[in-house]
C-alpha positions as a LaTeX table, in Angstrom:
\begin{tabular}{lrrr}
\hline
Residue & $x$ (\AA) & $y$ (\AA) & $z$ (\AA) \\
\hline
Unk1 & $-5.88$ & 35.48 & $-5.37$ \\
Unk2 & $-8.25$ & 37.05 & $-8.07$ \\
Unk3 & $-9.08$ & 40.45 & $-7.20$ \\
Unk4 & $-5.24$ & 41.02 & $-5.33$ \\
Unk5 & $-4.64$ & 40.36 & $-9.60$ \\
Unk6 & $-7.32$ & 41.80 & $-10.64$ \\
Unk7 & $-5.52$ & 45.39 & $-9.08$ \\
Unk8 & $-1.28$ & 44.99 & $-10.26$ \\
Unk9 & $-3.24$ & 43.64 & $-12.77$ \\
Unk10 & $-5.17$ & 47.53 & $-13.38$ \\
Unk11 & $-1.97$ & 49.04 & $-11.52$ \\
Unk12 & 1.16 & 47.50 & $-14.22$ \\
Unk13 & $-0.45$ & 46.12 & $-16.89$ \\
Unk14 & 0.19 & 41.53 & $-18.12$ \\
Unk15 & 3.56 & 42.77 & $-19.42$ \\
Unk16 & 4.71 & 43.98 & $-15.56$ \\
Unk17 & 2.60 & 41.51 & $-12.88$ \\
Unk18 & 4.54 & 39.07 & $-12.15$ \\
Unk19 & 3.05 & 35.68 & $-10.08$ \\
Unk20 & 5.88 & 37.39 & $-7.05$ \\
Unk21 & 3.85 & 39.94 & $-6.51$ \\
Unk22 & $-0.04$ & 39.20 & $-7.05$ \\
Unk23 & 1.32 & 36.93 & $-4.31$ \\
Unk24 & 2.33 & 40.05 & $-1.88$ \\
Unk25 & $-0.58$ & 41.01 & $-2.87$ \\
Unk26 & $-2.98$ & 38.41 & $-2.01$ \\
Unk27 & $-1.28$ & 38.03 & 1.44 \\
Unk28 & $-0.47$ & 34.40 & 0.45 \\
Unk29 & 2.49 & 32.54 & $-0.40$ \\
Unk30 & 3.74 & 32.07 & $-4.10$ \\
Unk31 & 4.22 & 28.52 & $-3.25$ \\
Unk32 & 0.13 & 29.01 & $-3.09$ \\
Unk33 & $-0.72$ & 30.68 & $-5.93$ \\
Unk34 & 1.18 & 28.09 & $-8.11$ \\
Unk35 & $-1.28$ & 25.66 & $-6.38$ \\
Unk36 & $-4.20$ & 26.84 & $-7.41$ \\
Unk37 & $-2.15$ & 28.59 & $-11.46$ \\
Unk38 & 0.63 & 27.79 & $-12.50$ \\
Unk39 & 1.06 & 30.24 & $-14.59$ \\
Unk40 & 0.10 & 34.32 & $-14.93$ \\
Unk41 & $-1.77$ & 32.87 & $-18.67$ \\
Unk42 & $-3.88$ & 31.01 & $-16.18$ \\
Unk43 & $-4.94$ & 33.90 & $-13.71$ \\
Unk44 & $-5.77$ & 35.54 & $-16.31$ \\
Unk45 & $-8.11$ & 33.03 & $-18.07$ \\
Unk46 & $-9.76$ & 32.92 & $-14.53$ \\
Unk47 & $-10.02$ & 36.31 & $-14.66$ \\
Unk48 & $-11.67$ & 36.91 & $-18.37$ \\
Unk49 & $-13.81$ & 33.74 & $-17.37$ \\
Unk50 & $-15.19$ & 35.13 & $-13.95$ \\
Unk51 & $-15.68$ & 38.86 & $-16.00$ \\
Unk52 & $-17.74$ & 37.05 & $-18.91$ \\
Unk53 & $-19.96$ & 35.66 & $-16.07$ \\
Unk54 & $-20.50$ & 38.31 & $-14.96$ \\
Unk55 & $-20.69$ & 40.46 & $-17.69$ \\
Unk56 & $-23.77$ & 37.29 & $-18.74$ \\
Unk57 & $-25.68$ & 38.46 & $-16.08$ \\
Unk58 & $-25.75$ & 41.66 & $-16.58$ \\
Unk59 & $-26.80$ & 41.30 & $-20.29$ \\
Unk60 & $-29.70$ & 38.58 & $-18.81$ \\
Unk61 & $-31.22$ & 41.21 & $-17.25$ \\
Unk62 & $-32.19$ & 43.07 & $-20.26$ \\
Unk63 & $-35.17$ & 40.92 & $-20.76$ \\
Unk64 & $-36.60$ & 41.23 & $-17.50$ \\
Unk65 & $-36.81$ & 44.60 & $-16.72$ \\
Unk66 & $-39.72$ & 46.95 & $-19.41$ \\
Unk67 & $-38.10$ & 47.57 & $-22.59$ \\
Unk68 & $-41.24$ & 47.42 & $-24.11$ \\
Unk69 & $-42.15$ & 50.76 & $-22.32$ \\
Unk70 & $-38.99$ & 51.66 & $-23.57$ \\
Unk71 & $-37.89$ & 54.45 & $-25.77$ \\
Unk72 & $-35.20$ & 53.39 & $-28.83$ \\
Unk73 & $-32.35$ & 56.30 & $-27.42$ \\
Unk74 & $-33.60$ & 54.26 & $-23.79$ \\
Unk75 & $-32.57$ & 51.20 & $-24.68$ \\
Unk76 & $-29.16$ & 52.53 & $-26.22$ \\
Unk77 & $-28.06$ & 54.68 & $-23.95$ \\
Unk78 & $-28.48$ & 51.34 & $-21.70$ \\
Unk79 & $-27.02$ & 49.03 & $-22.86$ \\
Unk80 & $-23.51$ & 51.40 & $-23.99$ \\
Unk81 & $-24.07$ & 51.57 & $-19.77$ \\
Unk82 & $-24.51$ & 48.43 & $-18.84$ \\
Unk83 & $-20.57$ & 47.39 & $-20.74$ \\
Unk84 & $-19.56$ & 51.25 & $-19.31$ \\
Unk85 & $-20.23$ & 51.29 & $-15.71$ \\
Unk86 & $-18.78$ & 46.89 & $-16.19$ \\
Unk87 & $-15.15$ & 48.66 & $-16.64$ \\
Unk88 & $-15.51$ & 50.98 & $-14.45$ \\
Unk89 & $-16.41$ & 48.82 & $-11.46$ \\
Unk90 & $-13.46$ & 46.09 & $-12.94$ \\
Unk91 & $-10.28$ & 48.49 & $-13.41$ \\
Unk92 & $-8.11$ & 45.31 & $-14.35$ \\
Unk93 & $-10.75$ & 44.38 & $-17.45$ \\
Unk94 & $-8.76$ & 46.11 & $-20.54$ \\
Unk95 & $-5.41$ & 44.61 & $-18.74$ \\
Unk96 & $-7.05$ & 40.99 & $-18.57$ \\
Unk97 & $-8.51$ & 42.20 & $-22.58$ \\
Unk98 & $-5.00$ & 42.72 & $-23.74$ \\
Unk99 & $-3.34$ & 40.08 & $-22.37$ \\
Unk100 & $-1.14$ & 37.64 & $-24.75$ \\
Unk101 & $-3.73$ & 34.76 & $-23.90$ \\
Unk102 & $-5.74$ & 32.70 & $-26.12$ \\
Unk103 & $-9.16$ & 32.49 & $-25.11$ \\
Unk104 & $-12.56$ & 32.50 & $-27.37$ \\
Unk105 & $-15.59$ & 31.74 & $-25.82$ \\
Unk106 & $-17.86$ & 29.18 & $-26.61$ \\
Unk107 & $-20.12$ & 29.78 & $-30.01$ \\
Unk108 & $-22.84$ & 28.93 & $-27.52$ \\
Unk109 & $-22.17$ & 31.70 & $-24.82$ \\
Unk110 & $-21.74$ & 34.17 & $-28.20$ \\
Unk111 & $-25.55$ & 32.86 & $-29.96$ \\
Unk112 & $-27.39$ & 33.32 & $-25.82$ \\
Unk113 & $-25.83$ & 36.50 & $-25.85$ \\
Unk114 & $-27.53$ & 37.38 & $-29.30$ \\
Unk115 & $-30.40$ & 35.97 & $-28.91$ \\
Unk116 & $-30.87$ & 37.98 & $-25.58$ \\
Unk117 & $-30.41$ & 41.51 & $-26.92$ \\
Unk118 & $-32.50$ & 40.27 & $-30.07$ \\
Unk119 & $-35.28$ & 39.66 & $-27.87$ \\
Unk120 & $-35.26$ & 42.85 & $-26.29$ \\
Unk121 & $-35.01$ & 44.41 & $-30.03$ \\
Unk122 & $-38.41$ & 42.31 & $-30.76$ \\
Unk123 & $-40.26$ & 42.78 & $-27.50$ \\
Unk124 & $-39.28$ & 46.59 & $-28.17$ \\
Unk125 & $-41.00$ & 45.96 & $-32.11$ \\
Unk126 & $-42.45$ & 43.10 & $-32.55$ \\
Unk127 & $-43.03$ & 42.84 & $-35.92$ \\
Unk128 & $-39.28$ & 42.41 & $-37.20$ \\
Unk129 & $-38.30$ & 39.11 & $-38.01$ \\
Unk130 & $-35.54$ & 37.06 & $-35.40$ \\
Unk131 & $-33.56$ & 37.71 & $-37.86$ \\
Unk132 & $-33.09$ & 40.90 & $-38.50$ \\
Unk133 & $-33.31$ & 41.31 & $-34.96$ \\
Unk134 & $-30.14$ & 38.89 & $-34.83$ \\
Unk135 & $-27.96$ & 40.34 & $-37.08$ \\
Unk136 & $-29.64$ & 43.99 & $-35.19$ \\
Unk137 & $-27.43$ & 42.16 & $-31.92$ \\
Unk138 & $-24.57$ & 41.15 & $-33.32$ \\
Unk139 & $-24.11$ & 45.19 & $-35.13$ \\
Unk140 & $-24.98$ & 47.03 & $-31.56$ \\
Unk141 & $-22.35$ & 45.04 & $-29.92$ \\
Unk142 & $-20.12$ & 45.45 & $-32.75$ \\
Unk143 & $-20.96$ & 48.65 & $-32.61$ \\
Unk144 & $-19.98$ & 48.51 & $-28.35$ \\
Unk145 & $-16.56$ & 46.65 & $-28.34$ \\
Unk146 & $-15.69$ & 49.66 & $-31.15$ \\
Unk147 & $-15.96$ & 51.75 & $-28.13$ \\
Unk148 & $-13.37$ & 49.62 & $-26.22$ \\
Unk149 & $-9.98$ & 50.50 & $-27.29$ \\
Unk150 & $-11.09$ & 54.40 & $-27.23$ \\
Unk151 & $-13.21$ & 54.03 & $-23.67$ \\
Unk152 & $-9.29$ & 52.24 & $-22.77$ \\
Unk153 & $-7.37$ & 55.07 & $-23.66$ \\
Unk154 & $-9.50$ & 58.08 & $-22.51$ \\
Unk155 & $-9.01$ & 60.25 & $-19.21$ \\
Unk156 & $-12.18$ & 61.21 & $-17.88$ \\
Unk157 & $-13.63$ & 63.30 & $-19.05$ \\
Unk158 & $-13.07$ & 62.52 & $-22.38$ \\
Unk159 & $-14.90$ & 59.45 & $-21.48$ \\
Unk160 & $-17.86$ & 61.15 & $-21.10$ \\
Unk161 & $-17.44$ & 62.49 & $-24.26$ \\
Unk162 & $-17.62$ & 59.10 & $-25.71$ \\
Unk163 & $-19.82$ & 57.37 & $-23.72$ \\
Unk164 & $-22.19$ & 60.14 & $-25.45$ \\
Unk165 & $-20.96$ & 60.11 & $-28.81$ \\
Unk166 & $-21.71$ & 55.86 & $-28.67$ \\
Unk167 & $-25.55$ & 56.81 & $-27.08$ \\
Unk168 & $-25.98$ & 58.61 & $-30.43$ \\
Unk169 & $-25.13$ & 56.32 & $-32.44$ \\
Unk170 & $-26.03$ & 52.23 & $-31.01$ \\
Unk171 & $-29.70$ & 55.26 & $-30.56$ \\
Unk172 & $-29.42$ & 56.27 & $-34.48$ \\
Unk173 & $-28.62$ & 52.59 & $-36.14$ \\
Unk174 & $-31.57$ & 51.33 & $-33.71$ \\
Unk175 & $-33.88$ & 54.25 & $-34.68$ \\
Unk176 & $-33.25$ & 52.97 & $-38.52$ \\
Unk177 & $-34.81$ & 49.36 & $-37.51$ \\
Unk178 & $-36.97$ & 49.53 & $-34.38$ \\
Unk179 & $-38.98$ & 52.69 & $-35.28$ \\
Unk180 & $-41.40$ & 52.65 & $-37.89$ \\
Unk181 & $-41.70$ & 54.42 & $-40.33$ \\
Unk182 & $-44.59$ & 56.47 & $-40.33$ \\
Unk183 & $-43.43$ & 57.61 & $-36.80$ \\
Unk184 & $-39.73$ & 59.21 & $-36.87$ \\
\hline
\end{tabular}
């Protein structure tokens, strides 16, 4: 049912999608849909939780890669690509993100993501403090999140150009802190 809902939301958006259409797309009765989800916001919340879990899993793999051997530019590119790949694989992402449904990730989950990214930065430059690495993780995530609206509104060709620009911006930011001044 969630796949059917995601497919419909990607096509028509949150406001135009109906529970009846979701049931039709899922080849289920409307009663079955209501048995699991009392309303459309409940479906959106379930999809958001699913997407958050999947994105966290993707970010979790950052430390498993040989980040210490990657250049700062490669790290920046990888961070942007993880996000854009996820969005491209989940066309309903923006409809779900923009849905007027109250959703707040737990502070623990937010901290866990920032810690992972901070650890990536510290593995690249162990001399930086945990506090600075965490701040850099916050700024890096803010840079990546700022891409969402532009990416959602862009056509395919423009998305490619936006990705290039965001990789460049994130790499410049990270190089300012992760590359020792004598190597710049």
